[in-house]
Short mmCIF file of C-alpha atoms in Angstrom, two decimals:
data_model
loop_
_atom_site.label_atom_id
_atom_site.label_comp_id
_atom_site.label_asym_id
_atom_site.label_seq_id
_atom_site.Cartn_x
_atom_site.Cartn_y
_atom_site.Cartn_z
CA MET A 15 14.13 -1.24 -146.40
CA ASN A 16 13.19 1.79 -146.28
CA LYS A 17 9.76 2.69 -143.76
CA LEU A 18 8.40 4.78 -146.96
CA PHE A 19 8.15 1.70 -148.76
CA VAL A 20 6.31 -0.04 -145.71
CA GLU A 21 4.48 2.85 -145.73
CA MET A 22 3.75 2.18 -150.00
CA LYS A 23 2.53 -1.34 -149.10
CA GLU A 24 0.29 -0.16 -146.79
CA LEU A 25 -0.80 2.58 -148.95
CA ILE A 26 -1.36 -0.53 -151.35
CA ASN A 27 -3.72 -2.51 -149.33
CA LYS A 28 -5.34 0.24 -148.44
CA GLN A 29 -6.79 0.90 -151.37
CA ASN A 30 -7.54 3.94 -151.20
CA ASP A 31 -6.69 6.76 -154.38
CA ASP A 32 -6.77 10.29 -152.77
CA GLU A 33 -4.04 9.10 -150.44
CA PHE A 34 -2.15 6.49 -152.34
CA GLU A 35 -1.39 9.64 -155.38
CA PHE A 36 -0.27 12.01 -153.09
CA PHE A 37 2.77 9.78 -151.76
CA ILE A 38 3.48 8.56 -155.59
CA ALA A 39 3.87 12.86 -156.43
CA ASN A 40 5.55 13.72 -153.33
CA HIS A 41 7.81 10.72 -152.72
CA GLN A 42 9.66 10.62 -155.80
CA GLU A 43 13.39 10.10 -154.63
CA LEU A 44 12.18 6.63 -153.92
CA LEU A 45 11.87 6.10 -157.35
CA LYS A 46 15.73 6.56 -157.73
CA GLU A 47 16.62 4.83 -154.51
CA ASP A 48 14.67 1.47 -155.65
CA PRO A 49 13.17 2.15 -159.40
CA ILE A 50 12.15 -1.67 -159.77
CA LEU A 51 10.10 -1.87 -156.29
CA PHE A 52 8.83 1.77 -156.60
CA ILE A 53 7.22 1.23 -160.24
CA SER A 54 6.18 -2.15 -159.24
CA ASN A 55 4.28 -1.15 -156.46
CA HIS A 56 2.87 1.91 -158.35
CA VAL A 57 2.06 -1.12 -161.01
CA SER A 58 0.12 -3.48 -158.43
CA TYR A 59 -2.08 -0.76 -156.80
CA TYR A 60 -4.16 -0.23 -159.67
CA ALA A 61 -3.43 -4.19 -160.92
CA ILE A 62 -5.13 -4.69 -157.80
CA LYS A 63 -7.93 -2.36 -158.72
CA GLU A 64 -8.35 -4.53 -162.23
CA ASN A 65 -8.12 -1.00 -163.53
CA VAL A 66 -6.25 -1.94 -166.53
CA ASN A 67 -6.44 1.20 -168.33
CA LYS A 68 -4.58 2.41 -165.85
CA VAL A 69 -1.81 -0.37 -165.34
CA LEU A 70 -0.60 0.80 -169.12
CA GLU A 71 -1.12 4.57 -168.36
CA VAL A 72 1.44 4.17 -165.28
CA ILE A 73 3.51 1.74 -167.39
CA SER A 74 3.22 3.80 -170.51
CA PHE A 75 4.31 7.01 -168.29
CA TYR A 76 7.66 4.96 -166.66
CA GLN A 77 8.22 3.75 -170.32
CA ASN A 78 8.38 7.87 -171.69
CA ALA A 79 10.17 8.85 -168.89
CA PRO A 80 13.85 10.14 -169.08
CA TYR A 81 17.27 8.27 -168.14
CA ILE A 82 15.58 4.65 -167.41
CA SER A 83 18.13 2.06 -167.03
CA MET A 84 17.68 -1.16 -168.48
CA THR A 85 16.58 -2.86 -166.12
CA VAL A 86 13.80 -1.17 -165.35
CA GLU A 87 13.08 -1.04 -168.93
CA ASP A 88 12.79 -4.76 -169.30
CA LEU A 89 10.44 -4.84 -166.19
CA LEU A 90 7.86 -2.54 -168.44
CA LYS A 91 8.10 -4.50 -171.35
CA GLU A 92 7.37 -7.41 -168.97
CA LEU A 93 4.77 -5.42 -167.06
CA ARG A 94 3.24 -4.59 -170.67
CA GLN A 95 3.13 -7.95 -172.38
CA ASN A 96 1.15 -9.52 -169.02
CA VAL A 97 -1.33 -7.06 -168.48
CA GLU A 98 -1.59 -7.22 -172.32
CA ARG A 99 -1.95 -10.98 -172.09
CA LEU A 100 -4.59 -10.70 -169.51
CA ASN A 101 -6.76 -8.10 -171.32
CA ALA A 102 -6.80 -10.21 -174.39
CA PRO A 103 -9.81 -11.64 -175.85
CA ARG A 104 -10.17 -14.99 -173.97
CA LYS A 105 -10.88 -17.94 -176.16
CA ASN A 106 -13.96 -20.16 -175.40
CA ILE A 107 -12.79 -23.66 -173.78
CA THR A 108 -14.71 -26.67 -174.69
CA ILE A 109 -16.67 -29.16 -172.28
CA GLU A 110 -14.39 -31.87 -173.13
CA GLU A 111 -11.37 -30.15 -172.96
CA LEU A 112 -11.86 -28.66 -169.76
CA LYS A 113 -13.20 -31.41 -168.41
CA THR A 114 -9.31 -33.49 -169.46
CA ASN A 115 -7.68 -30.35 -168.83
CA LEU A 116 -9.08 -30.24 -164.94
CA LEU A 117 -9.13 -34.21 -164.06
CA SER A 118 -5.32 -34.21 -165.68
CA LYS A 119 -3.94 -33.94 -162.34
CA ASN A 120 -1.75 -31.42 -163.96
CA GLU A 121 -1.46 -28.09 -161.55
CA GLU A 122 -0.64 -26.22 -163.83
CA LYS A 123 -3.70 -26.94 -166.35
CA ILE A 124 -5.75 -27.00 -163.60
CA ALA A 125 -5.30 -23.39 -162.74
CA SER A 126 -5.33 -22.21 -166.21
CA CYS A 127 -8.82 -23.99 -165.87
CA PHE A 128 -10.19 -21.99 -162.68
CA ASP A 129 -8.69 -18.38 -164.22
CA TYR A 130 -11.11 -19.44 -167.23
CA LEU A 131 -14.16 -20.34 -164.86
CA SER A 132 -13.94 -17.23 -162.93
CA LYS A 133 -14.92 -15.30 -166.01
CA VAL A 134 -18.20 -17.56 -167.19
CA ASN A 135 -21.16 -19.11 -165.70
CA ILE A 136 -20.06 -22.21 -163.46
CA ARG A 137 -23.04 -23.53 -163.60
CA ILE A 138 -22.69 -24.74 -167.13
CA TYR A 139 -19.70 -26.96 -165.93
CA LEU A 140 -20.77 -28.11 -162.98
CA ASP A 141 -20.75 -31.88 -163.52
CA ILE A 142 -17.28 -31.46 -164.15
CA ILE A 143 -16.97 -29.58 -160.96
CA LYS A 144 -18.64 -32.58 -158.68
CA GLU A 145 -16.18 -35.17 -160.48
CA PHE A 146 -13.53 -32.20 -159.89
CA LEU A 147 -14.54 -32.34 -155.60
CA LEU A 148 -14.07 -35.60 -155.18
CA GLN A 149 -10.66 -36.38 -156.76
CA ASP A 150 -7.47 -36.83 -155.25
CA VAL A 151 -5.85 -33.08 -155.94
CA SER A 152 -4.05 -30.78 -154.20
CA TYR A 153 -6.79 -28.98 -151.95
CA LYS A 154 -5.85 -25.69 -152.62
CA TYR A 155 -7.50 -26.00 -155.56
CA LYS A 156 -10.52 -27.31 -154.90
CA THR A 157 -10.84 -24.39 -152.48
CA LEU A 158 -9.93 -21.83 -156.16
CA ALA A 159 -13.45 -24.07 -157.46
CA LEU A 160 -15.23 -23.60 -154.13
CA PHE A 161 -14.42 -19.31 -153.87
CA ILE A 162 -16.03 -19.43 -157.79
CA LEU A 163 -19.31 -21.16 -156.88
CA ILE A 164 -19.92 -18.98 -153.92
CA GLU A 165 -19.09 -15.65 -155.81
CA GLN A 166 -21.63 -17.13 -158.30
CA LYS A 167 -23.78 -18.25 -155.67
CA VAL A 168 -24.49 -21.93 -156.85
CA ASP A 169 -27.16 -23.11 -154.62
CA GLU A 170 -26.42 -27.07 -154.72
CA ASP A 171 -25.30 -29.38 -152.22
CA LEU A 172 -21.77 -30.54 -153.20
CA LYS A 173 -19.46 -33.36 -152.19
CA VAL A 174 -15.73 -32.30 -151.81
CA LEU A 175 -13.47 -34.96 -150.62
CA LYS A 176 -10.78 -33.51 -148.10
CA ASP A 177 -8.05 -34.74 -145.91
CA GLY A 178 -9.29 -38.27 -146.65
CA LEU A 179 -13.17 -37.37 -145.89
CA VAL A 180 -16.11 -36.55 -148.37
CA TYR A 181 -17.76 -33.48 -147.17
CA THR A 182 -21.35 -32.17 -148.23
CA LEU A 183 -21.28 -28.31 -148.66
CA ASN A 184 -23.55 -25.62 -150.40
CA PRO A 185 -22.12 -22.81 -151.55
CA ASN A 186 -24.32 -20.50 -151.33
CA MET A 187 -24.80 -21.02 -148.16
CA LEU A 188 -20.56 -20.33 -147.13
CA GLU A 189 -18.87 -17.28 -147.20
CA LEU A 190 -15.61 -16.36 -148.66
CA PRO A 191 -12.98 -17.00 -145.80
CA PHE A 192 -11.80 -13.47 -145.79
CA ASP A 193 -15.07 -11.98 -145.86
CA THR A 194 -16.19 -13.68 -142.05
CA TYR A 195 -16.65 -11.47 -139.82
CA GLU A 196 -14.49 -13.23 -137.56
CA TYR A 197 -11.45 -12.86 -140.36
CA GLN A 198 -12.30 -9.09 -140.69
CA GLU A 199 -12.02 -8.59 -136.74
CA CYS A 200 -8.73 -10.41 -136.08
CA LYS A 201 -6.72 -8.57 -139.46
CA ARG A 202 -8.47 -5.25 -137.94
CA LEU A 203 -6.91 -6.03 -133.88
CA ILE A 204 -3.52 -7.23 -135.75
CA GLU A 205 -3.31 -4.30 -137.85
CA VAL A 206 -3.71 -1.69 -134.57
CA LEU A 207 -0.80 -3.20 -132.57
CA ASN A 208 1.99 -0.80 -132.27
CA GLU A 209 4.51 -3.76 -133.58
CA ASP A 210 6.61 -3.63 -136.44
CA PRO A 211 4.52 -3.54 -139.88
CA GLN A 212 6.66 -6.41 -141.31
CA VAL A 213 5.48 -8.36 -137.56
CA LYS A 214 1.86 -7.75 -138.84
CA ASP A 215 2.06 -8.21 -142.11
CA TYR A 216 3.62 -11.61 -141.64
CA ALA A 217 1.07 -12.61 -139.03
CA ILE A 218 -1.84 -11.36 -141.45
CA GLU A 219 0.01 -13.95 -143.93
CA ILE A 220 -0.12 -17.03 -141.83
CA MET A 221 -3.54 -15.90 -140.84
CA ASN A 222 -4.68 -15.62 -144.45
CA THR A 223 -2.90 -19.39 -145.48
CA CYS A 224 -4.55 -21.21 -142.48
CA GLN A 225 -8.28 -19.52 -143.74
CA ILE A 226 -7.30 -20.70 -147.05
CA LYS A 227 -6.04 -24.52 -146.49
CA GLU A 228 -8.93 -24.84 -143.41
CA PHE A 229 -11.80 -23.59 -146.08
CA PRO A 230 -14.46 -23.62 -145.03
CA ASP A 231 -13.59 -24.68 -141.74
CA SER A 232 -11.27 -21.98 -139.33
CA PHE A 233 -9.71 -21.46 -136.04
CA LEU A 234 -11.08 -18.16 -136.04
CA THR A 235 -14.11 -18.19 -133.43
CA LEU A 236 -16.78 -15.39 -132.28
CA ASP A 237 -14.47 -15.89 -128.94
CA ASN A 238 -11.37 -16.50 -129.67
CA VAL A 239 -10.27 -13.73 -132.20
CA ASP A 240 -8.09 -11.69 -129.43
CA PHE A 241 -6.55 -14.17 -128.85
CA MET A 242 -5.99 -15.58 -132.20
CA LYS A 243 -4.66 -12.14 -133.23
CA ASP A 244 -1.45 -12.85 -130.49
CA ILE A 245 -1.15 -16.72 -131.40
CA PHE A 246 -0.41 -15.18 -135.02
CA ILE A 247 1.83 -12.15 -133.70
CA HIS A 248 3.69 -15.05 -132.01
CA MET A 249 4.28 -17.30 -134.68
CA ALA A 250 5.36 -14.20 -137.11
CA LYS A 251 7.83 -13.24 -134.45
CA THR A 252 9.21 -16.80 -134.23
CA TYR A 253 9.55 -17.26 -137.73
CA LEU A 254 11.19 -13.91 -138.22
CA CYS A 255 13.91 -14.73 -135.31
CA LEU A 256 12.39 -12.18 -133.22
CA GLN A 257 11.69 -12.23 -129.48
CA SER A 258 8.27 -13.63 -128.40
CA SER A 259 7.23 -14.54 -124.75
CA LEU A 260 4.88 -17.54 -124.93
CA ILE A 261 4.82 -17.74 -120.85
CA GLU A 262 3.34 -13.99 -121.55
CA LEU A 263 0.67 -14.80 -123.81
CA SER A 264 -0.64 -18.04 -121.93
CA ARG A 265 -0.86 -15.28 -118.60
CA ARG A 266 -2.67 -12.92 -120.55
CA HIS A 267 -5.54 -15.23 -122.02
CA GLU A 268 -5.24 -17.60 -119.10
CA ILE A 269 -4.85 -20.69 -121.30
CA SER A 270 -1.99 -23.23 -120.49
CA ILE A 271 1.33 -23.26 -122.46
CA SER A 272 0.89 -26.78 -123.49
CA LYS A 273 -2.83 -25.49 -125.39
CA CYS A 274 -1.12 -22.80 -126.96
CA GLU A 275 1.91 -25.14 -128.11
CA GLU A 276 -0.87 -27.80 -129.38
CA ILE A 277 -2.83 -25.28 -131.26
CA ILE A 278 0.32 -23.98 -133.02
CA SER A 279 1.75 -27.33 -133.59
CA GLU A 280 -1.61 -27.46 -135.44
CA LEU A 281 -1.86 -24.32 -137.15
CA ASN A 282 2.44 -24.68 -138.28
CA GLN A 283 0.60 -28.55 -139.49
CA ILE A 284 -1.67 -26.45 -141.91
CA ILE A 285 0.70 -24.05 -143.25
CA SER A 286 3.07 -27.03 -144.17
CA LYS A 287 0.50 -28.98 -146.12
#
């Protein structure tokens, strides 16, 4: 992949309007090289910001541009339909409808419920949420519930079934997994490394997956972020079939190879859940 597309992705994550717009203006050659990727990235930048008007403006700009291919035209139509669908007035869901769908164990219906709950006062549905958190369903959906409860600062002890055990959690006492100091510091240490951007992106993706799937627990502590940074990089290189020395990692941190392998094995088990 052209390194400029990697830079473009990094700018999307950085979310600095001036830098991103300067990049777009000065690298129009990328539009000819891979119009699908270039336009998708351009739209994604404003979609992440939830700036619907700007997303529609960007789509309209490309739709009115000369000499677009049928493939690009189809992409733009699909993007516009998705944005307009998301921006359409949302119908109210009755408590009974939400309860039926949330407890149905149908993953598509559960995901739709949390899309709705993220935009309303979740306290109205707290009795149903309590019941859902004790259901035998994929834990990733319970984390969605917990994320909304944390964001809305629900201050109540709630029981959650995870890996066969019941935990008592108070959302108001928890931080979102990507907001913790340990996560932010580990991510920063990865980002400043002199490594291939693809390796760093993959390492952060591995860390993100572990953070979400282990939540509210975490492998990251104040004392181990530097070590875990190297673990995530080693795992990323392994997945990408690149050379990486566990012996060097072990020596650098004065931790036995067997202990390093044990931690990597545990992380792989979490990822595969």
